[in-house]
mmCIF file of C-alpha atoms in Angstrom:
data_model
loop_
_atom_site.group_PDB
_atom_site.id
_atom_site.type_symbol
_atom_site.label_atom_id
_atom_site.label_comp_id
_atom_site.label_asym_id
_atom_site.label_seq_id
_atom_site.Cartn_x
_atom_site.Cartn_y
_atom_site.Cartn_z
ATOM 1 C CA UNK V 191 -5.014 25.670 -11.167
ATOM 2 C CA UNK V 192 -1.938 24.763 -9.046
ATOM 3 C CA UNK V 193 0.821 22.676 -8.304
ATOM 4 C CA UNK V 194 0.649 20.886 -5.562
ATOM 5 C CA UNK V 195 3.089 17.878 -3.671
ATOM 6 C CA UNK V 196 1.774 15.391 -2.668
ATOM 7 C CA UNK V 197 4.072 12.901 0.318
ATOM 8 C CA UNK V 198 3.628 9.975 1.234
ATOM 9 C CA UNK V 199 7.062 8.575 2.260
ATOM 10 C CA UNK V 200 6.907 4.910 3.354
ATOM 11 C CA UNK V 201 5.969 1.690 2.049
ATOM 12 C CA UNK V 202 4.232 -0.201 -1.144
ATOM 13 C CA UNK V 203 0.762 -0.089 0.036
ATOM 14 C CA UNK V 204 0.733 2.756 2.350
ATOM 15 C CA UNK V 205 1.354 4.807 -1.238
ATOM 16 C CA UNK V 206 -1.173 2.465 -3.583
ATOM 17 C CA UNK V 207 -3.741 3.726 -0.586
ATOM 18 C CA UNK V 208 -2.814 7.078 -1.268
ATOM 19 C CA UNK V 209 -4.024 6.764 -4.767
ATOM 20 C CA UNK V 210 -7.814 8.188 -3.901
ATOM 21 C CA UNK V 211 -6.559 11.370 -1.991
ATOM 22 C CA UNK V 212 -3.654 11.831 -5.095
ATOM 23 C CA UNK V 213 -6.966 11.611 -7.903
ATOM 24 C CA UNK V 214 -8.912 14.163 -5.727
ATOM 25 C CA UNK V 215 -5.553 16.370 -6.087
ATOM 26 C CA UNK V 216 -4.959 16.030 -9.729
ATOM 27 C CA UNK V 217 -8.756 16.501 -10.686
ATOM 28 C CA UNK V 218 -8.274 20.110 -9.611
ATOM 29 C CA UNK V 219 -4.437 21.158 -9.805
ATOM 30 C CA UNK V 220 -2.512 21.724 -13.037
ATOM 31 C CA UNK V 221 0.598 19.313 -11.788
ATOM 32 C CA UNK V 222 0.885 16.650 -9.133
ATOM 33 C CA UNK V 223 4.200 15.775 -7.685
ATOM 34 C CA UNK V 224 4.185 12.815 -5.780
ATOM 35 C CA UNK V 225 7.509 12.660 -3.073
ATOM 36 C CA UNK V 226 7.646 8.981 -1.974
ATOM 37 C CA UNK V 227 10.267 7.194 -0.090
ATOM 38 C CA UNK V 228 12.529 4.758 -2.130
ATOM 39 C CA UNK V 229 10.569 1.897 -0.576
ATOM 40 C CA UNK V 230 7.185 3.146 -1.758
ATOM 41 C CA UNK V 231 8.575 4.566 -5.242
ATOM 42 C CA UNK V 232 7.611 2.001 -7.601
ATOM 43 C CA UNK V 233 3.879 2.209 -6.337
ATOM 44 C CA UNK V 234 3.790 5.849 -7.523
ATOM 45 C CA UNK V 235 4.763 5.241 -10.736
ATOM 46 C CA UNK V 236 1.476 3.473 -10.831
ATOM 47 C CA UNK V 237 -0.842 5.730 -9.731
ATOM 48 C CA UNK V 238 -2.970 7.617 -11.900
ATOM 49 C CA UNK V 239 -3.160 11.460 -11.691
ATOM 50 C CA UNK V 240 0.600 11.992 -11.120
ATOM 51 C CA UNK V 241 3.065 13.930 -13.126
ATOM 52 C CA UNK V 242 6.361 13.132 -11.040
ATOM 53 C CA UNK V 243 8.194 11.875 -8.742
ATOM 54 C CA UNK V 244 10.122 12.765 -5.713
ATOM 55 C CA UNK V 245 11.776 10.497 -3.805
ATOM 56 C CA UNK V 246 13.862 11.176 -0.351
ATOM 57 C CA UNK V 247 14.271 8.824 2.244
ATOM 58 C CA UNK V 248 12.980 10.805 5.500
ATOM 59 C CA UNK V 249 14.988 9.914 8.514
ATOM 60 C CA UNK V 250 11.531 10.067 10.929
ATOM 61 C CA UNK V 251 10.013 7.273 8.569
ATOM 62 C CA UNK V 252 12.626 5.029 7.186
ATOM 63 C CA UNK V 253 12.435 2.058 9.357
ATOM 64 C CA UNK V 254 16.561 2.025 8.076
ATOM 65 C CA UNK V 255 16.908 5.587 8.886
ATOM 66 C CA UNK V 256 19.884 7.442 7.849
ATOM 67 C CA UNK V 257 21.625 10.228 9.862
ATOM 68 C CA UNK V 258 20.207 13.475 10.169
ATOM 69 C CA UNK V 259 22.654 15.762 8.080
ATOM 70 C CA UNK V 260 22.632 19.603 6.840
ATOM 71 C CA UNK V 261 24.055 18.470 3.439
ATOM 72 C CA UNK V 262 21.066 15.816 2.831
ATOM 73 C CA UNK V 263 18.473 17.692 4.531
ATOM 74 C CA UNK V 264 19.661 20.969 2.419
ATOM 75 C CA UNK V 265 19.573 18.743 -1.032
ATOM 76 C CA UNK V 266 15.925 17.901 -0.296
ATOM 77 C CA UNK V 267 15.033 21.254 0.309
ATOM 78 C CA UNK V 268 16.937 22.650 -2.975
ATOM 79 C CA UNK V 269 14.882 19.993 -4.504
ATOM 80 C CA UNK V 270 11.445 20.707 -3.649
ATOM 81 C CA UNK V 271 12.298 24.601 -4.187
ATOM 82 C CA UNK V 272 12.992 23.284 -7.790
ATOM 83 C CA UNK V 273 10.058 21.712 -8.545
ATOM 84 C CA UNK V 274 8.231 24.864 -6.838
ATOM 85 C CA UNK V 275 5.100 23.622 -5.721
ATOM 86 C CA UNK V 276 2.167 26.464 -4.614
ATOM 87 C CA UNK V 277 0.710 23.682 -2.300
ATOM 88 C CA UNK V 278 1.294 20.250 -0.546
ATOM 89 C CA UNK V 279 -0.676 17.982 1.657
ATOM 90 C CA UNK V 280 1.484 15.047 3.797
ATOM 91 C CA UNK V 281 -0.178 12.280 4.515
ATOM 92 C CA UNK V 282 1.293 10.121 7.312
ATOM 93 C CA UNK V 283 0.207 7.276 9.036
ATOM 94 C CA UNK V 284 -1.071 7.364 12.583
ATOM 95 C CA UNK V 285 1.847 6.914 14.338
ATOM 96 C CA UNK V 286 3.697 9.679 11.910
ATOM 97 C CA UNK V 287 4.030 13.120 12.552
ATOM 98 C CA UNK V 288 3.847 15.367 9.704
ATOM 99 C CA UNK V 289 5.912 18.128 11.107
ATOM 100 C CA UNK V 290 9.505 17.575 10.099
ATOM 101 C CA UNK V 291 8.452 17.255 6.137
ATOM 102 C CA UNK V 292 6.337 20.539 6.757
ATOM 103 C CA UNK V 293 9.304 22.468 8.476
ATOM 104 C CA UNK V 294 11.747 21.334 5.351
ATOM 105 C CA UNK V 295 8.816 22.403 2.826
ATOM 106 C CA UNK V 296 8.830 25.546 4.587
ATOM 107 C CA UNK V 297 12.190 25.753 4.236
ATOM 108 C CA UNK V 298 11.970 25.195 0.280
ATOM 109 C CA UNK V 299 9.252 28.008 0.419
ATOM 110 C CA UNK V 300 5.890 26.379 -0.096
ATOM 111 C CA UNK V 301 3.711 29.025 0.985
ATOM 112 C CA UNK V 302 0.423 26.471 1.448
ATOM 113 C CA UNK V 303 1.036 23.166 3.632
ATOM 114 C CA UNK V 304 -2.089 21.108 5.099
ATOM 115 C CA UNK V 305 -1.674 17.894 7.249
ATOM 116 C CA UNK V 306 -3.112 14.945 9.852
ATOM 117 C CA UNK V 307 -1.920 16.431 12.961
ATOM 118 C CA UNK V 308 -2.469 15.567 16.347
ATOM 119 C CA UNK V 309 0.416 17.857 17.600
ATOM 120 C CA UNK V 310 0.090 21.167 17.629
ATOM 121 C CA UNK V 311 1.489 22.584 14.483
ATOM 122 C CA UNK V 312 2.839 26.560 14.799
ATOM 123 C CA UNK V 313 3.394 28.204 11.969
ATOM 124 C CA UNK V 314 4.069 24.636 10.077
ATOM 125 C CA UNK V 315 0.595 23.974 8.896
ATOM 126 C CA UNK V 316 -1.875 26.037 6.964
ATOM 127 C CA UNK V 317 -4.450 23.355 7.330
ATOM 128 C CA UNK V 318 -4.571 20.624 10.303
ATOM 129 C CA UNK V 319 -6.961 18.181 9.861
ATOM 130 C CA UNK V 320 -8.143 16.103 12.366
ATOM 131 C CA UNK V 321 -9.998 12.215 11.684
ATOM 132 C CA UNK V 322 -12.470 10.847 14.247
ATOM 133 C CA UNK V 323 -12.660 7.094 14.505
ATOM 134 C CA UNK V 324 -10.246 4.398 12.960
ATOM 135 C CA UNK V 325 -11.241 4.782 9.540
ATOM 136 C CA UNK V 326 -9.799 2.817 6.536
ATOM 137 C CA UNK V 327 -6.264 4.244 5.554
ATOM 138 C CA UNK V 328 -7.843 5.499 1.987
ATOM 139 C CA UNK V 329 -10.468 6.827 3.759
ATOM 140 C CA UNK V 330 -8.302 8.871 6.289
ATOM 141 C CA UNK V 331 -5.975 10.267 3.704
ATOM 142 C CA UNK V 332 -8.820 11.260 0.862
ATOM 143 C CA UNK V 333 -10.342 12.985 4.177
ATOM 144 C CA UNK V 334 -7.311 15.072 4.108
ATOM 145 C CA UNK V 335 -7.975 16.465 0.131
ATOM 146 C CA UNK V 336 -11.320 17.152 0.840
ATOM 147 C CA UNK V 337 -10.571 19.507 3.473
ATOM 148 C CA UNK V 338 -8.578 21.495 1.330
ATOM 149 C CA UNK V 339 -10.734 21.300 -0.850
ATOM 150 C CA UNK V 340 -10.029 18.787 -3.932
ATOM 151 C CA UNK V 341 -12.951 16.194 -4.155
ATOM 152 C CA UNK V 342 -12.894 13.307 -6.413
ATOM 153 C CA UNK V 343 -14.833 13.616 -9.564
ATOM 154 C CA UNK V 344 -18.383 12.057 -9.163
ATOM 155 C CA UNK V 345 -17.691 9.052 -11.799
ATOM 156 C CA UNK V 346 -14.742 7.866 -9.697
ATOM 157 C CA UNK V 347 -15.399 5.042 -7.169
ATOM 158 C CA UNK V 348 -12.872 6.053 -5.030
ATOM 159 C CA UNK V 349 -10.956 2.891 -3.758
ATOM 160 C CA UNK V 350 -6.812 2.433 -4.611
ATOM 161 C CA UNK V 351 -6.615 2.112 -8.790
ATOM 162 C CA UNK V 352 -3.539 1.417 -11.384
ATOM 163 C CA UNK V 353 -2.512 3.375 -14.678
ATOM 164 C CA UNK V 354 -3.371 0.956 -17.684
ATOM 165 C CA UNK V 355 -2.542 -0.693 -19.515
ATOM 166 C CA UNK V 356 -0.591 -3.421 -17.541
ATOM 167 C CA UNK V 357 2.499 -5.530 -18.706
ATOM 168 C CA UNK V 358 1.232 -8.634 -21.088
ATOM 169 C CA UNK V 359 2.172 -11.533 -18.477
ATOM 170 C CA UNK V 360 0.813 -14.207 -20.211
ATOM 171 C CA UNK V 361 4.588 -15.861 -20.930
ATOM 172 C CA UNK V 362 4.392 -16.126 -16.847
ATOM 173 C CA UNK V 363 0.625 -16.601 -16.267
ATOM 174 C CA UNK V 364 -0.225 -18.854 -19.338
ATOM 175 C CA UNK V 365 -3.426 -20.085 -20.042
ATOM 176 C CA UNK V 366 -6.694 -20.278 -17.730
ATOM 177 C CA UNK V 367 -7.935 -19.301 -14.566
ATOM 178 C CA UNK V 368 -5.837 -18.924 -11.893
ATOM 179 C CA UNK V 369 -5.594 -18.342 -7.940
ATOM 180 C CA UNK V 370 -2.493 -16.444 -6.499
ATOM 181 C CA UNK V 371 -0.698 -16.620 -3.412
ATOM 182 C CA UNK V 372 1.613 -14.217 -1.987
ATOM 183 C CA UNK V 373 3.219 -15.766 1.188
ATOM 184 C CA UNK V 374 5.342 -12.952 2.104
ATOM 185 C CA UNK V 375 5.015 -9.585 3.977
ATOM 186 C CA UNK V 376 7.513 -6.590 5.317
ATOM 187 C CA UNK V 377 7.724 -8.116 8.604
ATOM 188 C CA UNK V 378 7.851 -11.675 10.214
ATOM 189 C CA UNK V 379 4.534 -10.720 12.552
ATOM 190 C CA UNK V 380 2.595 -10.426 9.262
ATOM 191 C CA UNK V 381 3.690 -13.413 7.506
ATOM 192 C CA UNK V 382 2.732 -17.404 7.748
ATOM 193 C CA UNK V 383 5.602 -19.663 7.541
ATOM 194 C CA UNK V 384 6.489 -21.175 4.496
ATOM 195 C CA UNK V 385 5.433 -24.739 5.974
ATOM 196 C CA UNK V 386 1.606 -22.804 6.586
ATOM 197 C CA UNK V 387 1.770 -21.676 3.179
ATOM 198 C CA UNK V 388 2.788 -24.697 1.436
ATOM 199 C CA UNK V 389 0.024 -26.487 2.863
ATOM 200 C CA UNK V 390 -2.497 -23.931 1.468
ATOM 201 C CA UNK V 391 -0.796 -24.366 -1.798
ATOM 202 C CA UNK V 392 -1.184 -27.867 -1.820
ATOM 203 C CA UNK V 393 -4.647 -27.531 -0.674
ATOM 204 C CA UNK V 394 -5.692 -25.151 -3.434
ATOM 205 C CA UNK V 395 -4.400 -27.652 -6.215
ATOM 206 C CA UNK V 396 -6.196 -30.082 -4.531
ATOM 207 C CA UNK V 397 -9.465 -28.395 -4.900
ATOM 208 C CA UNK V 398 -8.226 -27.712 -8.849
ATOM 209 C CA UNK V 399 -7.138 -24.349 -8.566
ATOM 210 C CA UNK V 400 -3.981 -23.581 -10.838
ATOM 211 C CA UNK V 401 -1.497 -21.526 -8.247
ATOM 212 C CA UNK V 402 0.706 -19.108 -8.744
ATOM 213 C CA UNK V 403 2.919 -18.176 -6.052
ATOM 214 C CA UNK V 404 4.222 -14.350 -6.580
ATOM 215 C CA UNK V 405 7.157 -12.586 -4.321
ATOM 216 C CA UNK V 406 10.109 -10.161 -4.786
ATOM 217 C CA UNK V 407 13.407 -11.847 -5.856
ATOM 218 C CA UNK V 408 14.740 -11.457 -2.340
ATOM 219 C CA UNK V 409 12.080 -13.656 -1.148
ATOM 220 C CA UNK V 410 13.035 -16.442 -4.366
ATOM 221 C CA UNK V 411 13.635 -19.350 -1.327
ATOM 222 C CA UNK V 412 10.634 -18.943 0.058
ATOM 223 C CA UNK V 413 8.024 -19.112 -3.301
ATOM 224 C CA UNK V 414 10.430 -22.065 -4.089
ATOM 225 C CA UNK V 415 9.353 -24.049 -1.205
ATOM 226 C CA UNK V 416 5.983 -22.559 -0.901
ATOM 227 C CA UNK V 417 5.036 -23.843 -4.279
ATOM 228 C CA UNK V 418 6.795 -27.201 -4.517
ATOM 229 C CA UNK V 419 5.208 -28.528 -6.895
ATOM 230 C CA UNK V 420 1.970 -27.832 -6.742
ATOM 231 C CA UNK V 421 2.338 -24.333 -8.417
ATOM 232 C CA UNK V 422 4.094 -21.914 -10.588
ATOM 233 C CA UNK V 423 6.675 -20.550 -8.956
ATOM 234 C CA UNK V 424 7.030 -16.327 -10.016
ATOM 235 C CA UNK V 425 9.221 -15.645 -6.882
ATOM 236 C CA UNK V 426 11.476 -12.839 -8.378
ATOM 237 C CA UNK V 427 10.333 -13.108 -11.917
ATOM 238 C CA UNK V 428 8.364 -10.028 -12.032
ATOM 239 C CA UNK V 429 8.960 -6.039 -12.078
ATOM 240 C CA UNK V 430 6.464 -4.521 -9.718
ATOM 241 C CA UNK V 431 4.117 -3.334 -12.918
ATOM 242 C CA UNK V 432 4.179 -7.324 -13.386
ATOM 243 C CA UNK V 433 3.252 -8.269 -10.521
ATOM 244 C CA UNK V 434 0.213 -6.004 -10.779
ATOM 245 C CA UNK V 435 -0.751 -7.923 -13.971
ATOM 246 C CA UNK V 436 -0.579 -11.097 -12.653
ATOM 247 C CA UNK V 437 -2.870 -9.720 -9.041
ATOM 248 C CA UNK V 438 -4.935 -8.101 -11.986
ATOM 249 C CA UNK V 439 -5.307 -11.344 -13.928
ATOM 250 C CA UNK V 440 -6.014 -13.697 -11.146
ATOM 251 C CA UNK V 441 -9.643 -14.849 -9.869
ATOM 252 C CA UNK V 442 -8.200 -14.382 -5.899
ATOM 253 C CA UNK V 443 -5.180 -13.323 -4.481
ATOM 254 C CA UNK V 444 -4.054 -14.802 -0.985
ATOM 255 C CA UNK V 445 -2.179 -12.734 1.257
ATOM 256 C CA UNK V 446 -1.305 -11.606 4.069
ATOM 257 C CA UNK V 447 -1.011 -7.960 5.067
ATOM 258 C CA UNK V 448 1.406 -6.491 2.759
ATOM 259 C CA UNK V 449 2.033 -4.076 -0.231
ATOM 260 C CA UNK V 450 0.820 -7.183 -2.955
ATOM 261 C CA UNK V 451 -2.312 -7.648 -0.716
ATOM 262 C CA UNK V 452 -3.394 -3.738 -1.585
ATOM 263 C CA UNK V 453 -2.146 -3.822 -5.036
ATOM 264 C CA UNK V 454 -3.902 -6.829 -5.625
ATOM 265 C CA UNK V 455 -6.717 -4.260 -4.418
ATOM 266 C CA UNK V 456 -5.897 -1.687 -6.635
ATOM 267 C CA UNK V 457 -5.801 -3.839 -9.502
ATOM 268 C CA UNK V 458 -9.686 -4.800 -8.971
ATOM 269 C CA UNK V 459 -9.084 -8.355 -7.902
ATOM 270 C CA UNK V 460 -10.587 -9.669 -4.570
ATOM 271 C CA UNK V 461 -8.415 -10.993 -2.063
ATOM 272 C CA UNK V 462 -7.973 -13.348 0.853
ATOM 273 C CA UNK V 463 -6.564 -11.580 3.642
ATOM 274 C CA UNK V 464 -4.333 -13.000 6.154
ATOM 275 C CA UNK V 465 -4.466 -10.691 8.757
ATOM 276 C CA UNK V 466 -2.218 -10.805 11.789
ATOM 277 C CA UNK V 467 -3.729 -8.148 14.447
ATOM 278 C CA UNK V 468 -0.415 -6.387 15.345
ATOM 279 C CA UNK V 469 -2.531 -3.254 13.421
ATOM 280 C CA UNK V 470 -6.200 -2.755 13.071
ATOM 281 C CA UNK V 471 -7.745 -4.285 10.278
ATOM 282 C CA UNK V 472 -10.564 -1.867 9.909
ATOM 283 C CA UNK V 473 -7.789 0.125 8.579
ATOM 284 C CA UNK V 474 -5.476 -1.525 6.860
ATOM 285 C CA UNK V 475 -7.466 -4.754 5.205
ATOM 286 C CA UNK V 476 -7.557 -4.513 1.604
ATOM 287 C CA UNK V 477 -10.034 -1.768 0.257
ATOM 288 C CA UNK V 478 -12.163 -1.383 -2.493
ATOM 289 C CA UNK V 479 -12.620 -5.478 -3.760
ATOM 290 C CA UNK V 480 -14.543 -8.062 -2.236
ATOM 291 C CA UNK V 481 -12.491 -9.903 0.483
ATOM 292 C CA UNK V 482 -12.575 -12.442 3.429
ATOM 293 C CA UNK V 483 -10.561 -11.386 6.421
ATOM 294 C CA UNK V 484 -9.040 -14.817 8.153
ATOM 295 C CA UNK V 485 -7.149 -14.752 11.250
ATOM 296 C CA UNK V 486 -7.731 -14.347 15.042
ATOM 297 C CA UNK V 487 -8.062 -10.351 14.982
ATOM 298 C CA UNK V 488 -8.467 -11.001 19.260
ATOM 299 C CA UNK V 489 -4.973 -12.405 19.675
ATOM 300 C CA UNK V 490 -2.566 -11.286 22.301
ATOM 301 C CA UNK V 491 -0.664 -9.234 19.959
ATOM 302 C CA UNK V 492 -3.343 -6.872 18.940
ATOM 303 C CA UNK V 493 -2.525 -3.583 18.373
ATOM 304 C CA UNK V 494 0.504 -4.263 19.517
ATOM 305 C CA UNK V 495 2.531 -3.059 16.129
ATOM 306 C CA UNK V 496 4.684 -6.172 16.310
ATOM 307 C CA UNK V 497 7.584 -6.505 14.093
ATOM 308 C CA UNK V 498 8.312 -10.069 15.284
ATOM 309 C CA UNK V 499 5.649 -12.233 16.584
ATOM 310 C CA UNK V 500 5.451 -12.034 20.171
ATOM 311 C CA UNK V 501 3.258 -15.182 20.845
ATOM 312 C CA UNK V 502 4.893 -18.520 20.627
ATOM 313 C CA UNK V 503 3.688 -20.551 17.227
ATOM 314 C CA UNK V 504 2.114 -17.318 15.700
ATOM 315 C CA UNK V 505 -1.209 -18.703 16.444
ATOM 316 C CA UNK V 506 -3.350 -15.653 14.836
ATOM 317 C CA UNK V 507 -1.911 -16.964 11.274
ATOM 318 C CA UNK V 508 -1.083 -20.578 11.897
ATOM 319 C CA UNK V 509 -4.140 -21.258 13.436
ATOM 320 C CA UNK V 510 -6.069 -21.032 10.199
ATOM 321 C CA UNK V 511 -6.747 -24.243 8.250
ATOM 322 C CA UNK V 512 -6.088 -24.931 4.866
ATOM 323 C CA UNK V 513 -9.838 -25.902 4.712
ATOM 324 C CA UNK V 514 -10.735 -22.536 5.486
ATOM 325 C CA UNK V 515 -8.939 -20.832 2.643
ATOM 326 C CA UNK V 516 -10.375 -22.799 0.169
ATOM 327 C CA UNK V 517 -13.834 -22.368 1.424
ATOM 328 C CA UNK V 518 -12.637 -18.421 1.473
ATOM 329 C CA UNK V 519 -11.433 -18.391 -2.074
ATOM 330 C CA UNK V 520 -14.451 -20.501 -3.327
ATOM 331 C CA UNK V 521 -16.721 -17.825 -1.858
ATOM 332 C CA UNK V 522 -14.789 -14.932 -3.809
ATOM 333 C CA UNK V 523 -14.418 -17.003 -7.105
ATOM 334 C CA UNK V 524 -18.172 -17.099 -7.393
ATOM 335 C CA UNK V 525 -19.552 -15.218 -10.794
ATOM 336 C CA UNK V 526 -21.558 -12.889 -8.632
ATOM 337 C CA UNK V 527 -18.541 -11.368 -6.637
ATOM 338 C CA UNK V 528 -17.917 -8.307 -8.497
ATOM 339 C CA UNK V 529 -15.025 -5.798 -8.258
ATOM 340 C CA UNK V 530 -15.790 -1.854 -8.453
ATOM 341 C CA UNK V 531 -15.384 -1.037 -12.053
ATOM 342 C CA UNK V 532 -11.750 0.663 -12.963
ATOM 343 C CA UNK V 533 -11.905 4.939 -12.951
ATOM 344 C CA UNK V 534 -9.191 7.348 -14.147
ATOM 345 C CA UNK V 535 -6.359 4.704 -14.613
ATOM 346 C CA UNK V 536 -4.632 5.453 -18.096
ATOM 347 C CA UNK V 537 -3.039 8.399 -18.360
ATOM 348 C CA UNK V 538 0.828 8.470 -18.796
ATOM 349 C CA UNK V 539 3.248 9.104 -16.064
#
C-alpha cells in the first residue's frame, strides 16, 4: 500500500469529475492526498476516498495567475516533500500540460509520477498516458488510474459521488418537491442572462413547480432578479456542502455548464443542461444522472473556448424557449427516471 497525490488544480467541477479516478486511487493506496487549486478546494473536501488536502494555486492553470517566483515555487515543493508521497498521477484538462507540476514533484522527490501527456515528457513522467477520442472528462481521468494500475472496486458505479451525510437544508428547502435553477456559470459564454432565466423561472411556477434559485453570494443580484417572485431565492445562502443538499434534494436541477451543474451530478440528481458549445459537450455535460442537453451545440462559437460570447444575442442559450425547459424537466421528473445508486460516499475527510 502507498501514498499517492493526487492534482487536479482548477475549478469546482473539473475536481467533482475527478472523484472516479480519486476512488480507483484510494481503493488500493494506504493515503490519498488530493492537491487542488483554491478555486476547486471546497469540491475536494467532498469527495470520498481522500485523506487531505493540498492546495497551491499553479501559475500555468490559474486563469488569475500569479507570478512565477523561487520563494512560492520552493514553498510548494517543501510542501509536497512533507507530505512525502511514493506516487502521484496529474490529471489536467486537454488544453493543460502536466509537465510543470511533474518537474516541481520531482523536485520534492516523488520517485513515481504518471500523467495525460501529449508532449513529450523526459525524465518527468514515469507513466504517459495517452486517450483516443473525446471521451467524457470522468472517463478520461479514471483512464489515467487504470493505467497505473488502481481500478475501481466492482460495486462502484463509477460516475462523480459526495461524502454523506449532507447538511440538513430543510430551514432553506422547506417542505415538498422542488425544481432548482442555477442561472450562473464561471464565464459569461456559459451563462443565460438573467432576463432568459427569469422567464424560465416564471415558466416553471407556472407549470406548478416550486423553484429554488441557488448561486454563490457574489452572484446574490442575479438569483434576486432571476427569482422575482416566483421562487425562493438561496443566492448566497449556502456553504458549498449546502448547496450539494439542496442539488441532492431537488427532483431537477437547471443549469448551465458550471461547477453546480456536475455537483448536482454527483449528488445523484438529474439535470437540465444548458449547454453553450464554446467546449464539447460529449465531455463536459453532466455525467452519471439522467439529463437533457438544450442548446444549439452547432453554433458559431463551437469549440471555440469562449470566455465572452462571441455571437451577438448569445443565440446558442437564448434561443431556447421557456416551453422547452419545462417539457425537459417534465421528462426527468417522471417516476421512472432513475439516478445510479450512491457508492463509497461516507467516510470522513
Amino acid at each position: 500500500m502507498s501514498r499517492v497525490l493526487v492534482a487536479r488544480q482548477d475549478n469546482l467541477g473539473d475536481v467533482l469529475l475527478a472523484g472516479p479516478c480519486v476512488r480507483a486511487v484510494a481503493a488500493h493506496a494506504s493515503h490519498v492526498t488530493l492537491l487542488t487549486g483554491p478555486h476547486g478546494r471546497a469540491a475536494g473536501e467532498l469527495l470520498p476516498g481522500v485523506d487531505d488536502l493540498l492546495t497551491w494555486r499553479a501559475p500555468w492553470i490559474d486563469p488569475e495567475p500569479p507570478p512565477v517566483t523561487a520563494e512560492d515555487t520552493g514553498a510548494f515543493v517543501d510542501l509536497v516533500r512533507e507530505t512525502a508521497p511514493d506516487r502521484a498521477l496529474i490529471l489536467t484538462s486537454f488544453h493543460q500540460s502536466p509537465l510543470p507540476l511533474a518537474l516541481l514533484l520531482r523536485q520534492a522527490g516523488v520517485p513515481w509520477i504518471g500523467a495525460i501527456s501529449e508532449d513529450y515528457p523526459g525524465s518527468l513522467l514515469d507513466l504517459r498516458h495517452r486517450v483516443e477520442g473525446d471521451p467524457p472528462e470522468a472517463v478520461r481521468m479514471l483512464s489515467l488510474a487504470e493505467a497505473a494500475g488502481y481500478a475501481l472496486p466492482p460495486d462502484d458505479h463509477g460516475a462523480p459521488a459526495l461524502r454523506r451525510p449532507l447538511p440538513d437544508v430543510s430551514r432553506l428547502t422547506g417542505g415538498g418537491p422542488y425544481v432548482v435553477v442555477h442561472p450562473a456559470a464561471s464565464v459569461p459564454a456559459r451563462q443565460p442572462s438573467a432576463a432568459w432565466s427569469h422567464r424560465v423561472v416564471r415558466a416553471l411556477a407556472t407549470e406548478g413547480h416550486r423553484v429554488l434559485v441557488t448561486g454563490a453570494p457574489s452572484e446574490r443580484l442575479l438569483t434576486r432578479g432571476v427569482a422575482g417572485t416566483s421562487a425562493v431565492d438561496l443566492g448566497g445562502r449556502t456553504s458549498l456542502a449546502e448547496l450539494a443538499a439542496v442539488l441532492s434534494g431537488a427532483r431537477v436541477v437547471v443549469a448551465p455548464n458550471t461547477g453546480p451543474a456536475h455537483l448536482a451530478a454527483a449528488a445523484g440528481t438529474p439535470v437540465v443542461s444548458l449547454f453553450a458549445p464554446v467546449v464539447p459537450a460529449a465531455r463536459w455535460a453532466p455525467y452519471g444522472v439522467p439529463f437533457v442537453l438544450l442548446g444549439d451545440q452547432h453554433a458559431a462559437c463551437r469549440d471555440s473556448r469562449a470566455r465572452v460570447c462571441p455571437v451577438p444575442g448569445h443565440p446558442c442559450l437564448e434561443g431556447i424557449s421557456p416551453a422547452e425547459v419545462c417539457r425537459a424537466v417534465a421528462e426527468l421528473a417522471q417516476p421512472g427516471v432513475v439516478s445510479p445508486p450512491s457508492a463509497a460516499m461516507t467516510s470522513p475527510l
